[in-house]
PDB file of C-alpha atoms in Angstrom:
ATOM      1  CA  MET A  12     226.661  97.306 324.104  1.00 87.00           C
ATOM      2  CA  LEU A  13     222.886  97.229 324.377  1.00 94.00           C
ATOM      3  CA  LYS A  14     221.039 100.379 325.479  1.00 95.00           C
ATOM      4  CA  VAL A  15     217.995  99.461 327.570  1.00 97.00           C
ATOM      5  CA  MET A  16     215.038 101.454 328.917  1.00 97.00           C
ATOM      6  CA  VAL A  17     212.940 100.187 331.849  1.00 97.00           C
ATOM      7  CA  VAL A  18     209.328 101.359 332.299  1.00 96.00           C
ATOM      8  CA  ASP A  19     207.257 100.320 335.342  1.00 95.00           C
ATOM      9  CA  ASP A  20     205.088 102.374 337.669  1.00 94.00           C
ATOM     10  CA  GLU A  21     206.144 100.419 340.776  1.00 93.00           C
ATOM     11  CA  GLU A  22     209.529 101.761 341.843  1.00 93.00           C
ATOM     12  CA  PRO A  23     210.677  98.648 343.781  1.00 93.00           C
ATOM     13  CA  ILE A  24     209.956  96.470 340.739  1.00 93.00           C
ATOM     14  CA  ARG A  25     211.632  98.953 338.398  1.00 94.00           C
ATOM     15  CA  LEU A  26     214.756  99.063 340.565  1.00 94.00           C
ATOM     16  CA  GLY A  27     214.685  95.269 340.833  1.00 94.00           C
ATOM     17  CA  ILE A  28     214.665  94.943 337.057  1.00 95.00           C
ATOM     18  CA  VAL A  29     217.591  97.341 336.795  1.00 95.00           C
ATOM     19  CA  LYS A  30     219.478  95.284 339.382  1.00 94.00           C
ATOM     20  CA  ILE A  31     218.908  92.091 337.385  1.00 95.00           C
ATOM     21  CA  LEU A  32     220.029  93.820 334.202  1.00 95.00           C
ATOM     22  CA  SER A  33     223.223  95.012 335.896  1.00 93.00           C
ATOM     23  CA  LYS A  34     224.278  91.363 336.113  1.00 93.00           C
ATOM     24  CA  TYR A  35     223.877  90.713 332.387  1.00 92.00           C
ATOM     25  CA  PRO A  36     227.246  89.246 331.305  1.00 89.00           C
ATOM     26  CA  GLY A  37     227.109  90.850 327.869  1.00 85.00           C
ATOM     27  CA  GLY A  38     227.112  94.325 329.368  1.00 86.00           C
ATOM     28  CA  LEU A  39     224.476  96.977 328.821  1.00 93.00           C
ATOM     29  CA  GLU A  40     223.655 100.606 329.501  1.00 94.00           C
ATOM     30  CA  ILE A  41     220.462 101.728 331.241  1.00 96.00           C
ATOM     31  CA  ALA A  42     219.297 104.455 328.873  1.00 95.00           C
ATOM     32  CA  GLY A  43     216.282 105.472 330.961  1.00 95.00           C
ATOM     33  CA  GLN A  44     213.970 104.559 333.843  1.00 96.00           C
ATOM     34  CA  HIS A  45     210.343 105.730 333.844  1.00 95.00           C
ATOM     35  CA  ALA A  46     207.127 105.285 335.812  1.00 94.00           C
ATOM     36  CA  ASN A  47     204.717 105.328 332.842  1.00 93.00           C
ATOM     37  CA  GLY A  48     204.589 105.235 329.074  1.00 93.00           C
ATOM     38  CA  LEU A  49     204.035 108.963 328.578  1.00 93.00           C
ATOM     39  CA  GLU A  50     207.081 109.844 330.638  1.00 93.00           C
ATOM     40  CA  ALA A  51     209.144 107.371 328.623  1.00 95.00           C
ATOM     41  CA  LEU A  52     207.865 108.779 325.320  1.00 94.00           C
ATOM     42  CA  VAL A  53     209.087 112.239 326.282  1.00 92.00           C
ATOM     43  CA  GLN A  54     212.637 110.880 326.373  1.00 94.00           C
ATOM     44  CA  ILE A  55     212.154 108.736 323.255  1.00 94.00           C
ATOM     45  CA  SER A  56     210.933 111.772 321.293  1.00 91.00           C
ATOM     46  CA  SER A  57     214.447 113.215 321.452  1.00 90.00           C
ATOM     47  CA  MET A  58     216.153 109.936 320.508  1.00 91.00           C
ATOM     48  CA  SER A  59     217.415 108.766 317.143  1.00 88.00           C
ATOM     49  CA  GLN A  60     217.810 105.264 315.749  1.00 83.00           C
ATOM     50  CA  GLY A  61     220.693 103.660 317.616  1.00 86.00           C
ATOM     51  CA  ASP A  62     220.108 105.573 320.846  1.00 93.00           C
ATOM     52  CA  LEU A  63     217.943 102.767 322.227  1.00 96.00           C
ATOM     53  CA  ASP A  64     218.013  99.019 321.550  1.00 95.00           C
ATOM     54  CA  VAL A  65     215.606  97.458 324.065  1.00 96.00           C
ATOM     55  CA  ILE A  66     212.566  98.541 326.087  1.00 96.00           C
ATOM     56  CA  ILE A  67     211.365  96.455 329.040  1.00 96.00           C
ATOM     57  CA  THR A  68     207.919  97.689 330.030  1.00 95.00           C
ATOM     58  CA  ASP A  69     204.982  96.822 332.235  1.00 92.00           C
ATOM     59  CA  ILE A  70     201.473  96.638 330.731  1.00 89.00           C
ATOM     60  CA  GLU A  71     199.343  98.017 333.558  1.00 88.00           C
ATOM     61  CA  MET A  72     200.498 101.596 334.263  1.00 91.00           C
ATOM     62  CA  PRO A  73     198.778 104.923 334.981  1.00 90.00           C
ATOM     63  CA  VAL A  74     198.703 107.863 332.522  1.00 89.00           C
ATOM     64  CA  MET A  75     199.635 105.655 329.547  1.00 90.00           C
ATOM     65  CA  ASP A  76     199.612 101.866 329.620  1.00 87.00           C
ATOM     66  CA  GLY A  77     202.243  99.633 328.069  1.00 88.00           C
ATOM     67  CA  LEU A  78     200.279  98.707 324.950  1.00 89.00           C
ATOM     68  CA  LYS A  79     199.678 102.311 323.878  1.00 91.00           C
ATOM     69  CA  PHE A  80     203.239 103.164 324.810  1.00 93.00           C
ATOM     70  CA  ILE A  81     204.917 100.506 322.672  1.00 92.00           C
ATOM     71  CA  GLU A  82     202.741 101.358 319.662  1.00 90.00           C
ATOM     72  CA  GLN A  83     204.002 104.939 319.777  1.00 92.00           C
ATOM     73  CA  ALA A  84     207.559 103.929 320.688  1.00 93.00           C
ATOM     74  CA  LYS A  85     207.740 101.653 317.630  1.00 90.00           C
ATOM     75  CA  THR A  86     206.539 104.521 315.441  1.00 89.00           C
ATOM     76  CA  LYS A  87     209.474 106.650 316.595  1.00 91.00           C
ATOM     77  CA  LEU A  88     212.057 103.844 316.817  1.00 92.00           C
ATOM     78  CA  PRO A  89     210.851 100.984 314.567  1.00 88.00           C
ATOM     79  CA  ASP A  90     213.921  98.805 315.179  1.00 88.00           C
ATOM     80  CA  VAL A  91     213.740  98.889 318.982  1.00 93.00           C
ATOM     81  CA  SER A  92     213.131  95.479 320.607  1.00 92.00           C
ATOM     82  CA  ILE A  93     210.417  95.372 323.275  1.00 93.00           C
ATOM     83  CA  ILE A  94     209.888  92.953 326.163  1.00 93.00           C
ATOM     84  CA  MET A  95     206.433  93.253 327.711  1.00 90.00           C
ATOM     85  CA  LEU A  96     206.005  92.374 331.392  1.00 89.00           C
ATOM     86  CA  SER A  97     202.774  91.541 333.183  1.00 82.00           C
ATOM     87  CA  GLY A  98     201.541  89.884 336.328  1.00 77.00           C
ATOM     88  CA  TYR A  99     198.678  88.369 334.339  1.00 69.00           C
ATOM     89  CA  ASN A 100     199.097  84.909 332.820  1.00 67.00           C
ATOM     90  CA  ASP A 101     196.551  85.824 330.182  1.00 68.00           C
ATOM     91  CA  PHE A 102     196.583  85.056 326.473  1.00 68.00           C
ATOM     92  CA  GLU A 103     194.834  88.287 325.542  1.00 75.00           C
ATOM     93  CA  TYR A 104     197.627  90.382 327.038  1.00 75.00           C
ATOM     94  CA  ALA A 105     200.221  88.326 325.181  1.00 76.00           C
ATOM     95  CA  ARG A 106     198.339  88.542 321.890  1.00 76.00           C
ATOM     96  CA  ARG A 107     197.773  92.280 322.122  1.00 80.00           C
ATOM     97  CA  SER A 108     201.367  93.023 323.131  1.00 82.00           C
ATOM     98  CA  MET A 109     202.769  90.958 320.234  1.00 79.00           C
ATOM     99  CA  ARG A 110     200.449  92.674 317.776  1.00 78.00           C
ATOM    100  CA  ALA A 111     201.519  96.058 319.129  1.00 79.00           C
ATOM    101  CA  GLY A 112     205.129  95.237 318.332  1.00 81.00           C
ATOM    102  CA  ALA A 113     206.574  93.432 321.361  1.00 85.00           C
ATOM    103  CA  ALA A 114     209.323  90.905 320.655  1.00 82.00           C
ATOM    104  CA  ASP A 115     208.313  88.818 323.653  1.00 83.00           C
ATOM    105  CA  TYR A 116     205.995  88.655 326.650  1.00 84.00           C
ATOM    106  CA  LEU A 117     207.227  87.653 330.102  1.00 85.00           C
ATOM    107  CA  LEU A 118     205.421  87.191 333.379  1.00 83.00           C
ATOM    108  CA  LYS A 119     206.379  88.926 336.601  1.00 83.00           C
ATOM    109  CA  PRO A 120     208.548  88.372 338.506  1.00 84.00           C
ATOM    110  CA  MET A 121     210.993  88.627 335.605  1.00 86.00           C
ATOM    111  CA  ASP A 122     213.148  85.525 335.274  1.00 86.00           C
ATOM    112  CA  LYS A 123     216.855  86.311 334.877  1.00 89.00           C
ATOM    113  CA  VAL A 124     217.561  83.366 332.578  1.00 87.00           C
ATOM    114  CA  GLU A 125     214.656  84.249 330.284  1.00 86.00           C
ATOM    115  CA  VAL A 126     215.528  87.916 329.958  1.00 91.00           C
ATOM    116  CA  PHE A 127     219.242  87.213 329.475  1.00 90.00           C
ATOM    117  CA  ARG A 128     218.378  84.802 326.668  1.00 86.00           C
ATOM    118  CA  LEU A 129     216.376  87.538 324.965  1.00 88.00           C
ATOM    119  CA  LEU A 130     219.125  90.107 325.489  1.00 90.00           C
ATOM    120  CA  ASP A 131     221.632  87.711 323.913  1.00 88.00           C
ATOM    121  CA  ARG A 132     219.387  87.474 320.872  1.00 84.00           C
ATOM    122  CA  PHE A 133     218.991  91.249 320.648  1.00 87.00           C
ATOM    123  CA  ALA A 134     222.759  91.763 321.005  1.00 86.00           C
ATOM    124  CA  GLU A 135     223.450  89.284 318.201  1.00 82.00           C
ATOM    125  CA  ARG A 136     220.876  91.020 316.007  1.00 79.00           C
ATOM    126  CA  LYS A 137     222.550  94.388 316.670  1.00 81.00           C
ATOM    127  CA  GLN A 138     225.939  92.996 315.702  1.00 78.00           C
ATOM    128  CA  LEU A 139     224.562  91.521 312.484  1.00 71.00           C
ATOM    129  CA  ALA A 140     222.867  94.813 311.602  1.00 71.00           C
ATOM    130  CA  ALA A 141     226.117  96.682 312.183  1.00 72.00           C
ATOM    131  CA  ALA A 142     227.953  94.229 309.940  1.00 65.00           C
ATOM    132  CA  SER A 143     225.348  94.633 307.190  1.00 60.00           C
ATOM    133  CA  ASP A 144     225.385  98.429 307.449  1.00 59.00           C
ATOM    134  CA  SER A 145     229.137  98.523 306.948  1.00 54.00           C
ATOM    135  CA  GLY A 146     228.459  97.455 303.348  1.00 50.00           C
ATOM    136  CA  PRO A 147     230.724  96.048 300.643  1.00 49.00           C
ATOM    137  CA  PRO A 148     233.861  97.799 299.281  1.00 43.00           C
ATOM    138  CA  LYS A 149     233.238 100.742 296.959  1.00 41.00           C
ATOM    139  CA  ALA A 150     234.412  98.986 293.789  1.00 45.00           C
ATOM    140  CA  PRO A 151     234.377  95.202 294.316  1.00 46.00           C
ATOM    141  CA  ALA A 152     234.859  92.653 291.603  1.00 47.00           C
ATOM    142  CA  ALA A 153     231.677  91.082 290.236  1.00 48.00           C
ATOM    143  CA  ALA A 154     232.044  87.913 292.331  1.00 46.00           C
ATOM    144  CA  GLU A 155     232.729  89.943 295.466  1.00 44.00           C
ATOM    145  CA  ALA A 156     229.714  92.157 294.773  1.00 46.00           C
ATOM    146  CA  ASP A 157     227.494  89.092 294.387  1.00 52.00           C
ATOM    147  CA  ALA A 158     228.780  87.632 297.660  1.00 53.00           C
ATOM    148  CA  ALA A 159     228.237  90.932 299.464  1.00 51.00           C
ATOM    149  CA  SER A 160     224.698  91.151 298.092  1.00 63.00           C
ATOM    150  CA  GLY A 161     224.044  87.588 299.244  1.00 75.00           C
ATOM    151  CA  ASN A 162     225.233  88.358 302.766  1.00 80.00           C
ATOM    152  CA  VAL A 163     223.038  91.444 302.935  1.00 82.00           C
ATOM    153  CA  ILE A 164     219.966  89.519 301.772  1.00 85.00           C
ATOM    154  CA  VAL A 165     220.511  86.685 304.245  1.00 88.00           C
ATOM    155  CA  GLU A 166     221.010  88.995 307.217  1.00 88.00           C
ATOM    156  CA  ARG A 167     218.063  91.215 306.290  1.00 88.00           C
ATOM    157  CA  VAL A 168     215.781  88.204 305.907  1.00 90.00           C
ATOM    158  CA  ARG A 169     216.960  86.700 309.189  1.00 90.00           C
ATOM    159  CA  LYS A 170     216.407  89.973 311.021  1.00 89.00           C
ATOM    160  CA  LEU A 171     212.967  90.482 309.499  1.00 88.00           C
ATOM    161  CA  LEU A 172     211.800  86.960 310.338  1.00 91.00           C
ATOM    162  CA  GLU A 173     212.993  87.302 313.940  1.00 89.00           C
ATOM    163  CA  GLN A 174     211.048  90.550 314.307  1.00 86.00           C
ATOM    164  CA  GLU A 175     207.862  89.772 312.363  1.00 87.00           C
ATOM    165  CA  TYR A 176     207.461  85.979 312.553  1.00 89.00           C
ATOM    166  CA  ASN A 177     204.096  86.429 314.282  1.00 86.00           C
ATOM    167  CA  ARG A 178     202.577  88.446 311.439  1.00 84.00           C
ATOM    168  CA  ASP A 179     200.811  87.245 308.292  1.00 81.00           C
ATOM    169  CA  ILE A 180     203.760  87.586 305.911  1.00 83.00           C
ATOM    170  CA  ASP A 181     204.638  86.066 302.542  1.00 81.00           C
ATOM    171  CA  LEU A 182     207.594  86.185 300.138  1.00 82.00           C
ATOM    172  CA  THR A 183     206.328  89.307 298.361  1.00 81.00           C
ATOM    173  CA  TYR A 184     206.073  91.162 301.659  1.00 83.00           C
ATOM    174  CA  ILE A 185     209.534  89.985 302.772  1.00 86.00           C
ATOM    175  CA  ALA A 186     211.176  90.946 299.479  1.00 80.00           C
ATOM    176  CA  GLY A 187     209.586  94.388 299.596  1.00 81.00           C
ATOM    177  CA  LYS A 188     210.765  94.961 303.160  1.00 82.00           C
ATOM    178  CA  ILE A 189     214.374  93.986 302.441  1.00 81.00           C
ATOM    179  CA  GLY A 190     214.520  95.866 299.142  1.00 79.00           C
ATOM    180  CA  PHE A 191     215.148  93.048 296.657  1.00 77.00           C
ATOM    181  CA  ASN A 192     213.191  91.295 293.896  1.00 77.00           C
ATOM    182  CA  THR A 193     211.167  88.323 295.182  1.00 79.00           C
ATOM    183  CA  SER A 194     212.670  85.636 292.950  1.00 80.00           C
ATOM    184  CA  TYR A 195     216.214  86.970 293.366  1.00 79.00           C
ATOM    185  CA  ALA A 196     215.936  87.185 297.144  1.00 82.00           C
ATOM    186  CA  SER A 197     214.523  83.637 297.319  1.00 84.00           C
ATOM    187  CA  LYS A 198     217.230  82.237 295.064  1.00 85.00           C
ATOM    188  CA  VAL A 199     220.086  83.936 296.909  1.00 85.00           C
ATOM    189  CA  PHE A 200     218.785  83.020 300.361  1.00 88.00           C
ATOM    190  CA  SER A 201     218.440  79.355 299.373  1.00 87.00           C
ATOM    191  CA  ARG A 202     221.898  79.336 297.803  1.00 86.00           C
ATOM    192  CA  GLU A 203     223.575  80.932 300.830  1.00 88.00           C
ATOM    193  CA  THR A 204     221.756  79.051 303.605  1.00 89.00           C
ATOM    194  CA  GLY A 205     220.636  75.763 302.077  1.00 88.00           C
ATOM    195  CA  GLU A 206     216.991  76.366 303.034  1.00 88.00           C
ATOM    196  CA  THR A 207     214.126  78.387 301.604  1.00 88.00           C
ATOM    197  CA  ILE A 208     212.821  81.575 303.203  1.00 89.00           C
ATOM    198  CA  THR A 209     209.580  79.755 304.007  1.00 88.00           C
ATOM    199  CA  ASP A 210     211.520  76.951 305.695  1.00 89.00           C
ATOM    200  CA  ARG A 211     213.406  79.507 307.786  1.00 92.00           C
ATOM    201  CA  LEU A 212     210.188  81.291 308.747  1.00 92.00           C
ATOM    202  CA  ASN A 213     208.637  78.009 309.859  1.00 92.00           C
ATOM    203  CA  ARG A 214     211.769  77.163 311.844  1.00 93.00           C
ATOM    204  CA  VAL A 215     211.720  80.519 313.627  1.00 93.00           C
ATOM    205  CA  ARG A 216     208.034  80.109 314.421  1.00 94.00           C
ATOM    206  CA  ILE A 217     208.433  76.570 315.737  1.00 95.00           C
ATOM    207  CA  GLU A 218     211.350  77.599 317.963  1.00 94.00           C
ATOM    208  CA  LYS A 219     209.246  80.437 319.354  1.00 92.00           C
ATOM    209  CA  ALA A 220     206.326  78.029 319.877  1.00 94.00           C
ATOM    210  CA  LYS A 221     208.626  75.710 321.834  1.00 94.00           C
ATOM    211  CA  GLN A 222     209.591  78.642 324.035  1.00 90.00           C
ATOM    212  CA  PHE A 223     205.937  79.517 324.684  1.00 91.00           C
ATOM    213  CA  LEU A 224     205.179  75.877 325.498  1.00 92.00           C
ATOM    214  CA  ARG A 225     208.029  75.779 328.015  1.00 90.00           C
ATOM    215  CA  ASP A 226     207.589  79.181 329.602  1.00 86.00           C
ATOM    216  CA  HIS A 227     203.823  79.733 329.525  1.00 87.00           C
ATOM    217  CA  PRO A 228     201.989  76.574 330.649  1.00 86.00           C
ATOM    218  CA  GLY A 229     198.719  78.501 330.863  1.00 87.00           C
ATOM    219  CA  LEU A 230     198.580  79.130 327.119  1.00 89.00           C
ATOM    220  CA  LYS A 231     196.548  76.683 325.039  1.00 91.00           C
ATOM    221  CA  VAL A 232     197.985  75.196 321.845  1.00 93.00           C
ATOM    222  CA  TYR A 233     195.657  77.171 319.563  1.00 92.00           C
ATOM    223  CA  GLU A 234     196.652  80.366 321.390  1.00 91.00           C
ATOM    224  CA  ILE A 235     200.332  79.639 320.840  1.00 92.00           C
ATOM    225  CA  ALA A 236     199.630  78.852 317.181  1.00 92.00           C
ATOM    226  CA  HIS A 237     198.127  82.329 316.749  1.00 91.00           C
ATOM    227  CA  LEU A 238     200.947  83.988 318.705  1.00 90.00           C
ATOM    228  CA  VAL A 239     203.590  82.592 316.361  1.00 91.00           C
ATOM    229  CA  GLY A 240     201.713  83.411 313.164  1.00 90.00           C
ATOM    230  CA  TYR A 241     199.605  80.350 312.335  1.00 90.00           C
ATOM    231  CA  GLY A 242     195.865  80.854 311.967  1.00 86.00           C
ATOM    232  CA  ASP A 243     195.229  77.146 311.456  1.00 88.00           C
ATOM    233  CA  LYS A 244     195.734  75.104 314.632  1.00 90.00           C
ATOM    234  CA  ILE A 245     195.680  71.765 312.773  1.00 91.00           C
ATOM    235  CA  TYR A 246     198.359  72.878 310.326  1.00 90.00           C
ATOM    236  CA  PHE A 247     200.473  74.163 313.213  1.00 93.00           C
ATOM    237  CA  GLN A 248     200.192  70.857 315.079  1.00 93.00           C
ATOM    238  CA  LYS A 249     201.134  68.821 311.985  1.00 92.00           C
ATOM    239  CA  LEU A 250     204.075  71.097 311.199  1.00 92.00           C
ATOM    240  CA  PHE A 251     205.242  71.034 314.818  1.00 94.00           C
ATOM    241  CA  LYS A 252     205.209  67.243 314.951  1.00 93.00           C
ATOM    242  CA  ARG A 253     206.955  66.942 311.577  1.00 90.00           C
ATOM    243  CA  THR A 254     209.642  69.380 312.716  1.00 91.00           C
ATOM    244  CA  VAL A 255     210.117  68.440 316.370  1.00 93.00           C
ATOM    245  CA  GLY A 256     209.061  64.780 316.300  1.00 92.00           C
ATOM    246  CA  VAL A 257     206.333  65.115 318.929  1.00 94.00           C
ATOM    247  CA  THR A 258     203.056  67.017 319.229  1.00 94.00           C
ATOM    248  CA  PRO A 259     202.984  70.376 321.051  1.00 95.00           C
ATOM    249  CA  LEU A 260     201.315  68.790 324.093  1.00 94.00           C
ATOM    250  CA  GLU A 261     203.852  65.959 324.157  1.00 93.00           C
ATOM    251  CA  TYR A 262     206.647  68.502 323.944  1.00 94.00           C
ATOM    252  CA  ARG A 263     205.213  70.479 326.862  1.00 91.00           C
ATOM    253  CA  THR A 264     204.773  67.339 328.965  1.00 88.00           C
ATOM    254  CA  GLY A 265     208.262  66.095 328.197  1.00 83.00           C
ATOM    255  CA  ALA A 266     209.743  69.585 328.737  1.00 58.00           C
ATOM    256  CA  PRO A 267     212.794  68.948 326.543  1.00 51.00           C
ATOM    257  CA  ASP A 268     215.705  71.376 326.184  1.00 51.00           C
TER     258      ASP A 268
END
């Protein structure tokens, strides 16, 4: 079960978010409700990894705003997933929140379908992490040990790409983060999944770009390219068309899925 904290200085909005969350079919626990980032950090300071899975927070708040709050929250709980809320359909807010560590950026009023989709993703990630942490048997046969190692690599790579797809990352960085040699990690991931780590990263980024195109019509294509980790707009457009079959603008106009 997911443990969720809600942070918003407007009590009616905060209570409304909690009410929406209470209808989440996967089930969750409200681990805290706070009116500003500083108040929330007081509770987080006494938490350990596993005590909190998701933070849903406003950006504009008194005492401590959402951006400063999530930077400090991620320092204490690096694996926590953060959804940033704002009434401003503004690229700069989205960019800054993603850089600060947010997993996604949603506009107020919070859409139930959107947030439930994110919660489903976070719940699946938690289950995969729990499966990986359980580890292989103490004395497996060589083949079993290799299979266990492969599963761990695949799940660690998947988790990392979901969390850091918007950053400037390469294979060396990924291998260092998951704790395996670069060539070994690449070989095992390709063997187990049938695609390279780079292919998977591009797929994650394109899927996220499609979501931005659907959900944030005010964002320009070059802004979305930067949000999902591509500094080169032209490269992003070519990759998007090669992957999806249409250009980003055509995808937005057609509104598929």
